[in-house]
mmCIF file of C-alpha atoms and ligand atoms in Angstrom:
data_model
loop_
_atom_site.group_PDB
_atom_site.id
_atom_site.type_symbol
_atom_site.label_atom_id
_atom_site.label_comp_id
_atom_site.label_asym_id
_atom_site.label_seq_id
_atom_site.Cartn_x
_atom_site.Cartn_y
_atom_site.Cartn_z
ATOM 1 C CA MET A 1 18.909 18.439 -4.486
ATOM 2 C CA SER A 2 15.233 19.410 -4.161
ATOM 3 C CA HIS A 3 12.865 16.915 -2.491
ATOM 4 C CA ILE A 4 9.206 17.057 -3.461
ATOM 5 C CA VAL A 5 7.257 14.796 -1.126
ATOM 6 C CA ILE A 6 3.669 13.938 -2.067
ATOM 7 C CA LEU A 7 1.552 12.379 0.684
ATOM 8 C CA GLY A 8 -1.163 10.203 -0.838
ATOM 9 C CA GLY A 9 -1.098 8.468 -4.213
ATOM 10 C CA GLY A 10 -4.816 8.760 -4.967
ATOM 11 C CA TYR A 11 -6.583 10.834 -7.622
ATOM 12 C CA GLY A 12 -4.853 14.109 -6.687
ATOM 13 C CA GLY A 13 -1.378 12.852 -5.744
ATOM 14 C CA LEU A 14 -0.953 10.523 -8.705
ATOM 15 C CA THR A 15 -2.136 13.143 -11.202
ATOM 16 C CA LEU A 16 0.471 15.535 -9.785
ATOM 17 C CA VAL A 17 3.247 12.925 -10.091
ATOM 18 C CA ASN A 18 2.323 12.070 -13.677
ATOM 19 C CA GLU A 19 2.178 15.750 -14.657
ATOM 20 C CA LEU A 20 5.557 16.512 -13.050
ATOM 21 C CA LEU A 21 7.216 13.552 -14.751
ATOM 22 C CA GLU A 22 5.739 14.425 -18.123
ATOM 23 C CA GLU A 23 8.072 17.289 -19.030
ATOM 24 C CA ASN A 24 10.955 19.508 -18.081
ATOM 25 C CA LEU A 25 11.837 18.264 -14.603
ATOM 26 C CA PRO A 26 15.276 19.611 -13.594
ATOM 27 C CA SER A 27 17.708 16.740 -12.968
ATOM 28 C CA GLU A 28 18.390 17.733 -9.337
ATOM 29 C CA VAL A 29 14.709 17.210 -8.397
ATOM 30 C CA ARG A 30 13.599 14.014 -6.669
ATOM 31 C CA ILE A 31 9.942 13.153 -6.156
ATOM 32 C CA PHE A 32 8.778 10.914 -3.299
ATOM 33 C CA LEU A 33 5.252 9.529 -3.614
ATOM 34 C CA VAL A 34 4.110 8.198 -0.250
ATOM 35 C CA ASP A 35 1.176 5.858 0.324
ATOM 36 C CA ARG A 36 0.217 2.965 2.580
ATOM 37 C CA MET A 37 -0.764 0.941 -0.497
ATOM 38 C CA PRO A 38 1.525 -0.353 -3.271
ATOM 39 C CA PHE A 39 -0.914 0.906 -5.970
ATOM 40 C CA GLN A 40 -3.725 3.436 -6.329
ATOM 41 C CA GLY A 41 -7.155 2.138 -5.390
ATOM 42 C CA LEU A 42 -9.689 3.954 -7.595
ATOM 43 C CA LYS A 43 -11.963 5.289 -4.893
ATOM 44 C CA THR A 44 -14.758 6.217 -7.307
ATOM 45 C CA GLU A 45 -15.241 2.451 -7.835
ATOM 46 C CA TYR A 46 -15.360 1.405 -4.162
ATOM 47 C CA TYR A 47 -19.150 1.036 -4.352
ATOM 48 C CA ALA A 48 -18.701 -1.766 -6.909
ATOM 49 C CA LEU A 49 -15.943 -3.452 -4.884
ATOM 50 C CA ALA A 50 -18.177 -3.345 -1.788
ATOM 51 C CA ALA A 51 -21.134 -4.812 -3.704
ATOM 52 C CA GLY A 52 -19.007 -7.507 -5.315
ATOM 53 C CA THR A 53 -19.552 -6.508 -8.941
ATOM 54 C CA SER A 54 -15.911 -5.383 -9.496
ATOM 55 C CA SER A 55 -12.860 -7.252 -8.305
ATOM 56 C CA ASP A 56 -10.018 -5.762 -6.308
ATOM 57 C CA LEU A 57 -7.755 -6.117 -9.338
ATOM 58 C CA ASP A 58 -10.176 -4.141 -11.560
ATOM 59 C CA ILE A 59 -9.825 -0.994 -9.471
ATOM 60 C CA ARG A 60 -6.049 -0.909 -8.973
ATOM 61 C CA VAL A 61 -3.710 1.407 -10.871
ATOM 62 C CA THR A 62 0.030 0.733 -10.873
ATOM 63 C CA TYR A 63 2.327 3.556 -9.773
ATOM 64 C CA PRO A 64 4.729 4.866 -12.434
ATOM 65 C CA SER A 65 8.407 4.047 -12.547
ATOM 66 C CA HIS A 66 10.981 6.805 -13.244
ATOM 67 C CA THR A 67 14.600 7.511 -12.272
ATOM 68 C CA GLN A 68 13.573 10.722 -10.448
ATOM 69 C CA LEU A 69 10.657 9.095 -8.610
ATOM 70 C CA GLU A 70 10.804 7.031 -5.438
ATOM 71 C CA ILE A 71 7.684 5.299 -4.156
ATOM 72 C CA VAL A 72 7.675 5.215 -0.362
ATOM 73 C CA TYR A 73 5.339 2.745 1.329
ATOM 74 C CA GLY A 74 4.330 3.593 4.864
ATOM 75 C CA GLU A 75 1.644 4.685 7.295
ATOM 76 C CA ILE A 76 1.998 8.462 7.616
ATOM 77 C CA THR A 77 1.339 9.797 11.121
ATOM 78 C CA GLY A 78 2.059 13.502 10.601
ATOM 79 C CA PHE A 79 4.579 16.097 9.464
ATOM 80 C CA SER A 80 6.582 18.896 11.075
ATOM 81 C CA GLU A 81 7.040 22.280 9.418
ATOM 82 C CA GLU A 82 9.771 23.019 11.941
ATOM 83 C CA THR A 83 12.036 20.083 11.009
ATOM 84 C CA LYS A 84 10.570 19.736 7.474
ATOM 85 C CA THR A 85 10.048 16.004 7.875
ATOM 86 C CA VAL A 86 7.192 13.536 7.467
ATOM 87 C CA ALA A 87 6.661 11.053 10.320
ATOM 88 C CA PHE A 88 5.650 7.392 9.899
ATOM 89 C CA ALA A 89 4.331 4.650 12.153
ATOM 90 C CA ASN A 90 6.724 2.095 10.739
ATOM 91 C CA ARG A 91 9.801 3.814 9.235
ATOM 92 C CA ASP A 92 12.273 6.707 9.655
ATOM 93 C CA PRO A 93 11.158 10.305 9.003
ATOM 94 C CA LEU A 94 11.387 11.579 5.438
ATOM 95 C CA PRO A 95 12.794 15.108 4.789
ATOM 96 C CA TYR A 96 11.092 17.467 2.333
ATOM 97 C CA ASP A 97 11.625 20.835 0.681
ATOM 98 C CA THR A 98 8.168 20.905 -0.905
ATOM 99 C CA LEU A 99 5.256 18.990 0.629
ATOM 100 C CA VAL A 100 1.904 18.109 -0.923
ATOM 101 C CA LEU A 101 -0.978 16.876 1.234
ATOM 102 C CA ALA A 102 -3.243 14.646 -0.870
ATOM 103 C CA LEU A 103 -4.498 12.208 1.764
ATOM 104 C CA GLY A 104 -8.207 12.203 0.930
ATOM 105 C CA CYS A 105 -11.065 11.821 3.372
ATOM 106 C CA THR A 106 -12.654 9.513 5.885
ATOM 107 C CA ASP A 107 -16.153 9.010 7.311
ATOM 108 C CA ASN A 108 -17.818 11.727 9.326
ATOM 109 C CA TYR A 109 -20.068 10.081 11.927
ATOM 110 C CA HIS A 110 -21.311 13.447 13.240
ATOM 111 C CA GLY A 111 -20.743 12.216 16.813
ATOM 112 C CA ILE A 112 -23.493 9.552 16.489
ATOM 113 C CA PRO A 113 -22.800 6.881 19.145
ATOM 114 C CA GLY A 114 -22.030 3.415 17.732
ATOM 115 C CA ALA A 115 -21.841 4.634 14.105
ATOM 116 C CA ASP A 116 -18.135 3.849 13.795
ATOM 117 C CA GLU A 117 -18.417 0.461 15.524
ATOM 118 C CA TYR A 118 -21.648 -0.872 14.011
ATOM 119 C CA SER A 119 -21.527 0.314 10.405
ATOM 120 C CA CYS A 120 -19.297 -0.573 7.440
ATOM 121 C CA SER A 121 -17.284 1.994 5.545
ATOM 122 C CA ILE A 122 -16.330 2.559 1.899
ATOM 123 C CA GLN A 123 -13.737 5.255 2.548
ATOM 124 C CA THR A 124 -10.504 3.199 2.409
ATOM 125 C CA LEU A 125 -9.607 0.175 0.327
ATOM 126 C CA SER A 126 -9.172 -2.053 3.409
ATOM 127 C CA ALA A 127 -12.475 -0.899 4.901
ATOM 128 C CA THR A 128 -14.225 -1.501 1.567
ATOM 129 C CA ARG A 129 -12.838 -5.042 1.418
ATOM 130 C CA ARG A 130 -14.331 -5.693 4.874
ATOM 131 C CA THR A 131 -17.623 -4.170 3.711
ATOM 132 C CA TYR A 132 -17.566 -6.471 0.671
ATOM 133 C CA GLN A 133 -17.228 -9.452 2.995
ATOM 134 C CA MET A 134 -20.013 -8.301 5.320
ATOM 135 C CA LEU A 135 -22.418 -7.572 2.435
ATOM 136 C CA ASN A 136 -21.695 -10.779 0.586
ATOM 137 C CA ASP A 137 -21.812 -12.902 3.747
ATOM 138 C CA ALA A 138 -25.187 -11.396 4.687
ATOM 139 C CA ARG A 139 -27.729 -14.170 5.232
ATOM 140 C CA PRO A 140 -30.035 -14.935 2.292
ATOM 141 C CA TYR A 141 -32.951 -12.459 2.239
ATOM 142 C CA GLY A 142 -31.264 -10.513 5.056
ATOM 143 C CA GLN A 143 -31.667 -6.774 5.616
ATOM 144 C CA VAL A 144 -29.037 -4.261 4.515
ATOM 145 C CA SER A 145 -29.388 -0.598 5.474
ATOM 146 C CA ILE A 146 -27.461 2.221 3.857
ATOM 147 C CA ILE A 147 -27.412 5.395 5.924
ATOM 148 C CA GLY A 148 -27.078 8.451 3.677
ATOM 149 C CA GLY A 149 -28.807 8.878 0.303
ATOM 150 C CA GLY A 150 -26.130 10.924 -1.472
ATOM 151 C CA LEU A 151 -24.207 9.854 -4.574
ATOM 152 C CA SER A 152 -22.180 7.060 -2.972
ATOM 153 C CA GLY A 153 -25.128 5.676 -0.933
ATOM 154 C CA VAL A 154 -27.235 5.501 -4.091
ATOM 155 C CA GLU A 155 -24.439 3.799 -6.042
ATOM 156 C CA VAL A 156 -23.880 1.205 -3.297
ATOM 157 C CA ALA A 157 -27.616 0.403 -3.049
ATOM 158 C CA ALA A 158 -28.082 0.004 -6.816
ATOM 159 C CA GLU A 159 -24.938 -2.053 -7.298
ATOM 160 C CA LEU A 160 -25.805 -4.299 -4.368
ATOM 161 C CA ARG A 161 -29.252 -4.907 -5.866
ATOM 162 C CA GLU A 162 -27.491 -6.192 -8.991
ATOM 163 C CA SER A 163 -25.102 -8.338 -6.964
ATOM 164 C CA ARG A 164 -27.595 -9.734 -4.432
ATOM 165 C CA PRO A 165 -31.169 -9.856 -5.787
ATOM 166 C CA ASP A 166 -32.240 -11.758 -2.650
ATOM 167 C CA LEU A 167 -31.378 -9.053 -0.100
ATOM 168 C CA ASN A 168 -33.759 -6.514 1.359
ATOM 169 C CA ILE A 169 -32.054 -3.173 0.766
ATOM 170 C CA ARG A 170 -33.060 0.176 2.190
ATOM 171 C CA ILE A 171 -31.618 3.677 2.121
ATOM 172 C CA ILE A 172 -32.193 5.843 5.164
ATOM 173 C CA ASP A 173 -31.864 9.599 4.806
ATOM 174 C CA ARG A 174 -32.716 12.496 7.058
ATOM 175 C CA GLY A 175 -33.652 14.653 4.041
ATOM 176 C CA PRO A 176 -36.867 14.520 1.993
ATOM 177 C CA SER A 177 -35.454 12.301 -0.767
ATOM 178 C CA VAL A 178 -32.397 10.512 -2.095
ATOM 179 C CA LEU A 179 -29.910 12.841 -3.852
ATOM 180 C CA SER A 180 -31.524 15.876 -2.214
ATOM 181 C CA GLY A 181 -28.760 18.162 -3.543
ATOM 182 C CA PHE A 182 -29.600 17.221 -7.169
ATOM 183 C CA PRO A 183 -32.400 18.568 -9.458
ATOM 184 C CA GLY A 184 -35.912 17.227 -8.760
ATOM 185 C CA LYS A 185 -36.173 15.498 -12.161
ATOM 186 C CA LEU A 186 -33.089 13.446 -11.336
ATOM 187 C CA GLN A 187 -34.294 12.608 -7.821
ATOM 188 C CA HIS A 188 -37.567 11.288 -9.317
ATOM 189 C CA PHE A 189 -35.712 9.196 -11.873
ATOM 190 C CA VAL A 190 -33.517 7.566 -9.217
ATOM 191 C CA ALA A 191 -36.475 7.074 -6.843
ATOM 192 C CA SER A 192 -38.448 5.334 -9.667
ATOM 193 C CA TRP A 193 -35.455 3.078 -10.383
ATOM 194 C CA PHE A 194 -35.343 2.126 -6.700
ATOM 195 C CA LEU A 195 -39.113 1.460 -6.619
ATOM 196 C CA GLU A 196 -38.848 -0.728 -9.721
ATOM 197 C CA HIS A 197 -35.866 -2.599 -8.249
ATOM 198 C CA GLN A 198 -37.353 -2.972 -4.757
ATOM 199 C CA VAL A 199 -34.937 -0.740 -2.878
ATOM 200 C CA GLU A 200 -36.823 0.795 0.022
ATOM 201 C CA MET A 201 -36.305 4.529 0.691
ATOM 202 C CA LEU A 202 -36.897 5.926 4.156
ATOM 203 C CA SER A 203 -36.757 9.722 4.246
ATOM 204 C CA HIS A 204 -36.918 12.287 7.060
ATOM 205 C CA ILE A 205 -35.332 9.752 9.419
ATOM 206 C CA THR A 206 -32.754 11.002 11.901
ATOM 207 C CA THR A 207 -30.346 8.385 13.194
ATOM 208 C CA ASN A 208 -29.640 8.794 16.920
ATOM 209 C CA SER A 209 -27.314 5.846 17.540
ATOM 210 C CA LEU A 210 -26.328 2.409 16.234
ATOM 211 C CA GLY A 211 -26.088 -0.873 18.118
ATOM 212 C CA GLN A 212 -25.462 -4.479 17.116
ATOM 213 C CA GLY A 213 -28.094 -5.212 14.433
ATOM 214 C CA VAL A 214 -30.142 -2.097 15.178
ATOM 215 C CA ILE A 215 -30.392 1.545 14.152
ATOM 216 C CA HIS A 216 -32.025 3.741 16.776
ATOM 217 C CA THR A 217 -33.861 6.627 15.116
ATOM 218 C CA THR A 218 -36.132 9.429 16.332
ATOM 219 C CA ASP A 219 -39.121 7.449 14.972
ATOM 220 C CA ALA A 220 -38.384 3.836 15.892
ATOM 221 C CA ASP A 221 -35.721 1.156 16.089
ATOM 222 C CA ILE A 222 -34.835 -0.280 12.677
ATOM 223 C CA LEU A 223 -33.388 -3.792 12.525
ATOM 224 C CA SER A 224 -30.470 -4.289 10.165
ATOM 225 C CA ASP A 225 -28.132 -7.241 9.505
ATOM 226 C CA VAL A 226 -25.512 -5.062 7.793
ATOM 227 C CA THR A 227 -25.390 -1.260 7.866
ATOM 228 C CA VAL A 228 -23.266 0.806 5.477
ATOM 229 C CA TRP A 229 -22.336 4.390 6.359
ATOM 230 C CA THR A 230 -22.484 6.922 3.506
ATOM 231 C CA ALA A 231 -23.794 9.871 5.513
ATOM 232 C CA GLY A 232 -20.831 12.198 5.515
ATOM 233 C CA ILE A 233 -17.116 12.683 4.959
ATOM 234 C CA GLN A 234 -14.323 14.788 6.412
ATOM 235 C CA PRO A 235 -10.567 15.046 5.775
ATOM 236 C CA VAL A 236 -8.442 12.224 7.240
ATOM 237 C CA GLU A 237 -7.331 12.333 10.874
ATOM 238 C CA ILE A 238 -3.859 13.775 10.168
ATOM 239 C CA ILE A 239 -5.553 16.832 8.660
ATOM 240 C CA GLN A 240 -8.145 16.958 11.457
ATOM 241 C CA ARG A 241 -5.274 17.353 13.965
ATOM 242 C CA LEU A 242 -3.658 20.317 12.153
ATOM 243 C CA THR A 243 -4.307 23.791 13.556
ATOM 244 C CA TYR A 244 -4.081 25.720 10.250
ATOM 245 C CA ALA A 245 -7.204 27.624 9.100
ATOM 246 C CA LYS A 246 -10.065 25.350 7.932
ATOM 247 C CA ASP A 247 -13.560 25.692 6.463
ATOM 248 C CA LYS A 248 -16.791 24.341 8.015
ATOM 249 C CA GLN A 249 -16.135 20.886 6.526
ATOM 250 C CA GLY A 250 -12.696 20.761 8.185
ATOM 251 C CA ARG A 251 -10.860 21.238 4.858
ATOM 252 C CA LEU A 252 -7.659 23.291 4.865
ATOM 253 C CA VAL A 253 -7.905 26.834 3.535
ATOM 254 C CA VAL A 254 -5.420 27.424 0.700
ATOM 255 C CA ASN A 255 -4.294 30.401 -1.396
ATOM 256 C CA GLU A 256 -4.672 30.747 -5.186
ATOM 257 C CA PHE A 257 -1.712 28.368 -5.683
ATOM 258 C CA HIS A 258 -3.249 25.598 -3.462
ATOM 259 C CA GLU A 259 -0.681 26.403 -0.786
ATOM 260 C CA LEU A 260 -1.181 26.885 2.953
ATOM 261 C CA PRO A 261 -0.937 30.673 3.464
ATOM 262 C CA GLU A 262 0.890 30.100 6.774
ATOM 263 C CA ALA A 263 3.281 27.479 5.347
ATOM 264 C CA PRO A 264 4.686 28.281 1.892
ATOM 265 C CA ASN A 265 5.715 25.200 -0.093
ATOM 266 C CA VAL A 266 3.080 23.069 1.636
ATOM 267 C CA PHE A 267 0.342 22.411 -0.927
ATOM 268 C CA VAL A 268 -3.047 20.795 -0.309
ATOM 269 C CA ILE A 269 -5.116 19.065 -3.005
ATOM 270 C CA GLY A 270 -8.183 16.844 -3.244
ATOM 271 C CA ASP A 271 -10.610 16.101 -0.432
ATOM 272 C CA CYS A 272 -8.393 17.836 2.212
ATOM 273 C CA SER A 273 -8.503 21.209 0.474
ATOM 274 C CA SER A 274 -11.160 23.909 0.857
ATOM 275 C CA GLN A 275 -12.648 24.733 -2.551
ATOM 276 C CA PRO A 276 -15.904 26.282 -3.801
ATOM 277 C CA TYR A 277 -16.962 22.791 -5.028
ATOM 278 C CA SER A 278 -17.876 19.485 -3.399
ATOM 279 C CA PRO A 279 -14.948 17.080 -3.110
ATOM 280 C CA SER A 280 -14.532 14.887 -6.197
ATOM 281 C CA ALA A 281 -11.947 12.921 -8.144
ATOM 282 C CA GLN A 282 -12.340 15.396 -10.978
ATOM 283 C CA LEU A 283 -11.498 18.307 -8.680
ATOM 284 C CA ALA A 284 -8.529 16.447 -7.121
ATOM 285 C CA GLN A 285 -7.133 15.761 -10.605
ATOM 286 C CA ALA A 286 -7.607 19.384 -11.703
ATOM 287 C CA GLN A 287 -5.778 20.573 -8.584
ATOM 288 C CA GLY A 288 -2.994 18.024 -9.148
ATOM 289 C CA LYS A 289 -2.448 19.503 -12.617
ATOM 290 C CA GLN A 290 -2.414 23.056 -11.267
ATOM 291 C CA VAL A 291 0.077 22.298 -8.479
ATOM 292 C CA ALA A 292 2.358 20.619 -11.042
ATOM 293 C CA HIS A 293 2.245 23.880 -13.014
ATOM 294 C CA VAL A 294 3.088 25.954 -9.898
ATOM 295 C CA ILE A 295 5.989 23.699 -8.840
ATOM 296 C CA ARG A 296 7.401 23.537 -12.372
ATOM 297 C CA ALA A 297 7.157 27.318 -12.840
ATOM 298 C CA ARG A 298 8.950 27.971 -9.549
ATOM 299 C CA LEU A 299 11.675 25.420 -10.341
ATOM 300 C CA HIS A 300 12.322 27.401 -13.526
ATOM 301 C CA GLY A 301 12.207 30.765 -11.718
ATOM 302 C CA LYS A 302 8.923 31.810 -13.355
ATOM 303 C CA GLU A 303 5.712 33.254 -11.916
ATOM 304 C CA PRO A 304 2.907 30.644 -11.999
ATOM 305 C CA ARG A 305 -0.424 31.599 -13.566
ATOM 306 C CA LEU A 306 -3.486 29.463 -12.933
ATOM 307 C CA PRO A 307 -6.873 29.618 -14.678
ATOM 308 C CA ARG A 308 -10.089 29.039 -12.703
ATOM 309 C CA ILE A 309 -10.854 25.341 -12.311
ATOM 310 C CA ARG A 310 -13.832 24.293 -14.419
ATOM 311 C CA LEU A 311 -15.540 20.986 -13.714
ATOM 312 C CA ARG A 312 -17.341 18.960 -16.350
ATOM 313 C CA GLY A 313 -20.288 17.712 -14.294
ATOM 314 C CA THR A 314 -21.273 14.773 -12.097
ATOM 315 C CA LEU A 315 -22.098 11.207 -13.083
ATOM 316 C CA GLY A 316 -23.557 8.413 -10.988
ATOM 317 C CA SER A 317 -24.421 4.794 -11.702
ATOM 318 C CA LEU A 318 -27.507 2.685 -11.081
ATOM 319 C CA GLY A 319 -25.970 -0.729 -11.553
ATOM 320 C CA LYS A 320 -24.113 -1.510 -14.756
ATOM 321 C CA LYS A 321 -26.849 -0.481 -17.228
ATOM 322 C CA SER A 322 -28.320 2.791 -16.009
ATOM 323 C CA GLY A 323 -27.126 6.025 -14.492
ATOM 324 C CA PHE A 324 -27.693 9.716 -13.993
ATOM 325 C CA GLY A 325 -25.754 12.924 -14.056
ATOM 326 C CA ILE A 326 -25.600 16.645 -14.609
ATOM 327 C CA MET A 327 -23.748 18.129 -17.552
ATOM 328 C CA GLY A 328 -23.502 21.881 -17.120
ATOM 329 C CA SER A 329 -26.953 22.459 -15.647
ATOM 330 C CA THR A 330 -28.682 19.721 -17.674
ATOM 331 C CA PRO A 331 -29.773 16.516 -15.918
ATOM 332 C CA ILE A 332 -29.148 13.346 -17.940
ATOM 333 C CA MET A 333 -30.624 9.945 -17.145
ATOM 334 C CA GLY A 334 -30.529 6.336 -18.302
ATOM 335 C CA ARG A 335 -28.042 4.515 -20.476
ATOM 336 C CA VAL A 336 -26.064 7.537 -21.793
ATOM 337 C CA PRO A 337 -24.726 8.777 -18.413
ATOM 338 C CA ARG A 338 -23.814 5.175 -17.543
ATOM 339 C CA ILE A 339 -21.787 4.836 -20.751
ATOM 340 C CA LEU A 340 -20.159 8.229 -20.071
ATOM 341 C CA LYS A 341 -19.244 7.105 -16.542
ATOM 342 C CA SER A 342 -17.602 3.926 -17.850
ATOM 343 C CA GLY A 343 -15.719 6.136 -20.340
ATOM 344 C CA VAL A 344 -14.421 8.387 -17.540
ATOM 345 C CA LEU A 345 -13.201 5.338 -15.631
ATOM 346 C CA TRP A 346 -11.545 3.899 -18.732
ATOM 347 C CA LYS A 347 -9.825 7.234 -19.407
ATOM 348 C CA SER A 348 -8.517 7.683 -15.879
ATOM 349 C CA ARG A 349 -7.210 4.091 -15.822
ATOM 350 C CA ARG A 350 -5.500 4.581 -19.176
ATOM 351 C CA HIS A 351 -3.991 7.922 -18.133
ATOM 352 C CA PHE A 352 -2.776 6.593 -14.796
ATOM 353 C CA GLY A 353 -1.778 3.142 -16.002
HETATM 354 C C1 LIG B 1 -18.328 5.330 -3.646
HETATM 355 C C2 LIG B 1 -17.709 6.604 -4.142
HETATM 356 C C3 LIG B 1 -18.029 7.054 -5.413
HETATM 357 C C4 LIG B 1 -17.446 8.231 -5.907
HETATM 358 N N1 LIG B 1 -17.782 8.633 -7.171
HETATM 359 C C5 LIG B 1 -17.191 9.721 -7.693
HETATM 360 C C6 LIG B 1 -17.465 10.110 -9.040
HETATM 361 O O1 LIG B 1 -18.260 9.483 -9.752
HETATM 362 N N2 LIG B 1 -16.826 11.204 -9.536
HETATM 363 C C7 LIG B 1 -15.932 11.922 -8.793
HETATM 364 O O2 LIG B 1 -15.356 12.902 -9.319
HETATM 365 N N3 LIG B 1 -15.662 11.598 -7.502
HETATM 366 C C8 LIG B 1 -16.265 10.519 -6.923
HETATM 367 N N4 LIG B 1 -15.994 10.153 -5.624
HETATM 368 C C9 LIG B 1 -15.101 11.004 -4.794
HETATM 369 C C10 LIG B 1 -13.633 10.729 -5.108
HETATM 370 O O3 LIG B 1 -13.348 9.361 -4.993
HETATM 371 C C11 LIG B 1 -12.711 11.520 -4.175
HETATM 372 O O4 LIG B 1 -13.139 12.878 -4.160
HETATM 373 C C12 LIG B 1 -11.270 11.433 -4.646
HETATM 374 O O5 LIG B 1 -10.798 10.096 -4.512
HETATM 375 C C13 LIG B 1 -10.373 12.391 -3.857
HETATM 376 O O6 LIG B 1 -9.052 12.275 -4.306
HETATM 377 P P1 LIG B 1 -7.845 12.503 -3.294
HETATM 378 O O7 LIG B 1 -6.605 12.472 -4.098
HETATM 379 O O8 LIG B 1 -8.123 13.682 -2.429
HETATM 380 O O9 LIG B 1 -7.905 11.252 -2.306
HETATM 381 P P2 LIG B 1 -7.859 9.678 -2.603
HETATM 382 O O10 LIG B 1 -8.096 9.382 -4.020
HETATM 383 O O11 LIG B 1 -8.766 9.072 -1.595
HETATM 384 O O12 LIG B 1 -6.343 9.309 -2.249
HETATM 385 C C14 LIG B 1 -5.824 9.421 -0.942
HETATM 386 C C15 LIG B 1 -4.616 8.499 -0.822
HETATM 387 O O13 LIG B 1 -3.967 8.734 0.448
HETATM 388 C C16 LIG B 1 -3.577 7.502 1.041
HETATM 389 N N5 LIG B 1 -3.511 7.708 2.490
HETATM 390 C C17 LIG B 1 -4.466 8.300 3.276
HETATM 391 N N6 LIG B 1 -4.038 8.346 4.549
HETATM 392 C C18 LIG B 1 -2.803 7.781 4.592
HETATM 393 C C19 LIG B 1 -1.841 7.548 5.633
HETATM 394 N N7 LIG B 1 -2.063 7.926 6.897
HETATM 395 N N8 LIG B 1 -0.677 6.934 5.310
HETATM 396 C C20 LIG B 1 -0.426 6.548 4.024
HETATM 397 N N9 LIG B 1 -1.284 6.748 2.990
HETATM 398 C C21 LIG B 1 -2.464 7.361 3.281
HETATM 399 C C22 LIG B 1 -4.663 6.526 0.597
HETATM 400 O O14 LIG B 1 -4.179 5.185 0.618
HETATM 401 C C23 LIG B 1 -4.982 7.012 -0.829
HETATM 402 O O15 LIG B 1 -4.225 6.339 -1.797
HETATM 403 C C24 LIG B 1 -16.562 8.983 -5.093
HETATM 404 C C25 LIG B 1 -16.233 8.529 -3.806
HETATM 405 C C26 LIG B 1 -16.800 7.365 -3.326
HETATM 406 C C27 LIG B 1 -16.443 6.862 -1.939
#
């Protein structure tokens, strides 16, 4: 009996499970999909859950049911290569022959005092539900601050504007503009949308610390009723504790088969894995497909062959009617990227569901 244990049923882990179940799985193989949640929470939609424009139910995907698949619910605390077991906070260890780490990421507070305690997060489903409550309980005409003007900060700000027209919303970034990693044309488009929709943008602001209702910056203290943190991510704590080789972002270095070079049969996919691209759902899904190919080939005694991963581009939303993105090297703006983004969501729900 061969036990394939997949830690994390998000974009990467669930894609891998679906691919493995699709064809040619030897009958002695059993797959264990492990997650703390009884369904996948579509992380790419957490901005809308936080703002209150999508419901919890809208962003859930049911896990598949199959005779060779067991869904294991539990809070994973670590794993041991020596005993080949996964450890849990609330249940007995689970043995594995093949292990896949697909646990995603968490906030990176860059050591800023008070950031963890005094800001809301959109990195887990539970944290996003709390953020939803904080944002939607904010007093009428109150002040919301979003620290970090990258893709998710921009999406939260725009969606919140749609959900709460009364609120004062600002994005604080230490760079020169929102979306500073994107082409200038796209930055201007998003900045104009924010101007038109009264979202304030504060650039070149370095946050030193956070307190109750206040953000201390190098320039001045900024008062804030609710502060949302979108200023950085890093792999989850279990990965942070591992001593295997990592890149500058703390992601685990893997070989061409997405495997830890020091621990064969331990694969890493998604936000925990070091790749020449920024972390994304698209990348996690592509890796999930590739690891399914590697596992299947090895089960059948064949040599796996993987092509280079090619990504299709990036899409972001500005509320429900507008958006932006890059296709190849071409920036796209307005209604078309928003429709494309809804299409991507529809497709991933249909594929997973
Ligand atoms: C607001 C926002 C917008 C985004 N927009 C886009 C976008 O438009 N396009 C795009 O490609 N990407 C986008 N992303 C990034 C994308 O969501 C992630 O890159 C992707 O989810 C990574 O997939 P993953 O499989 O690595 O992790 P996840 O999808 O996060 O899955 C990890 C799973 O592990 C489980 N887990 C973690 N720790 C434990 C534990 N200790 N015990 C038990 N279970 C655990 C979690 O419950 C979760 O189900 C966005 C992210 C955010 C926050």
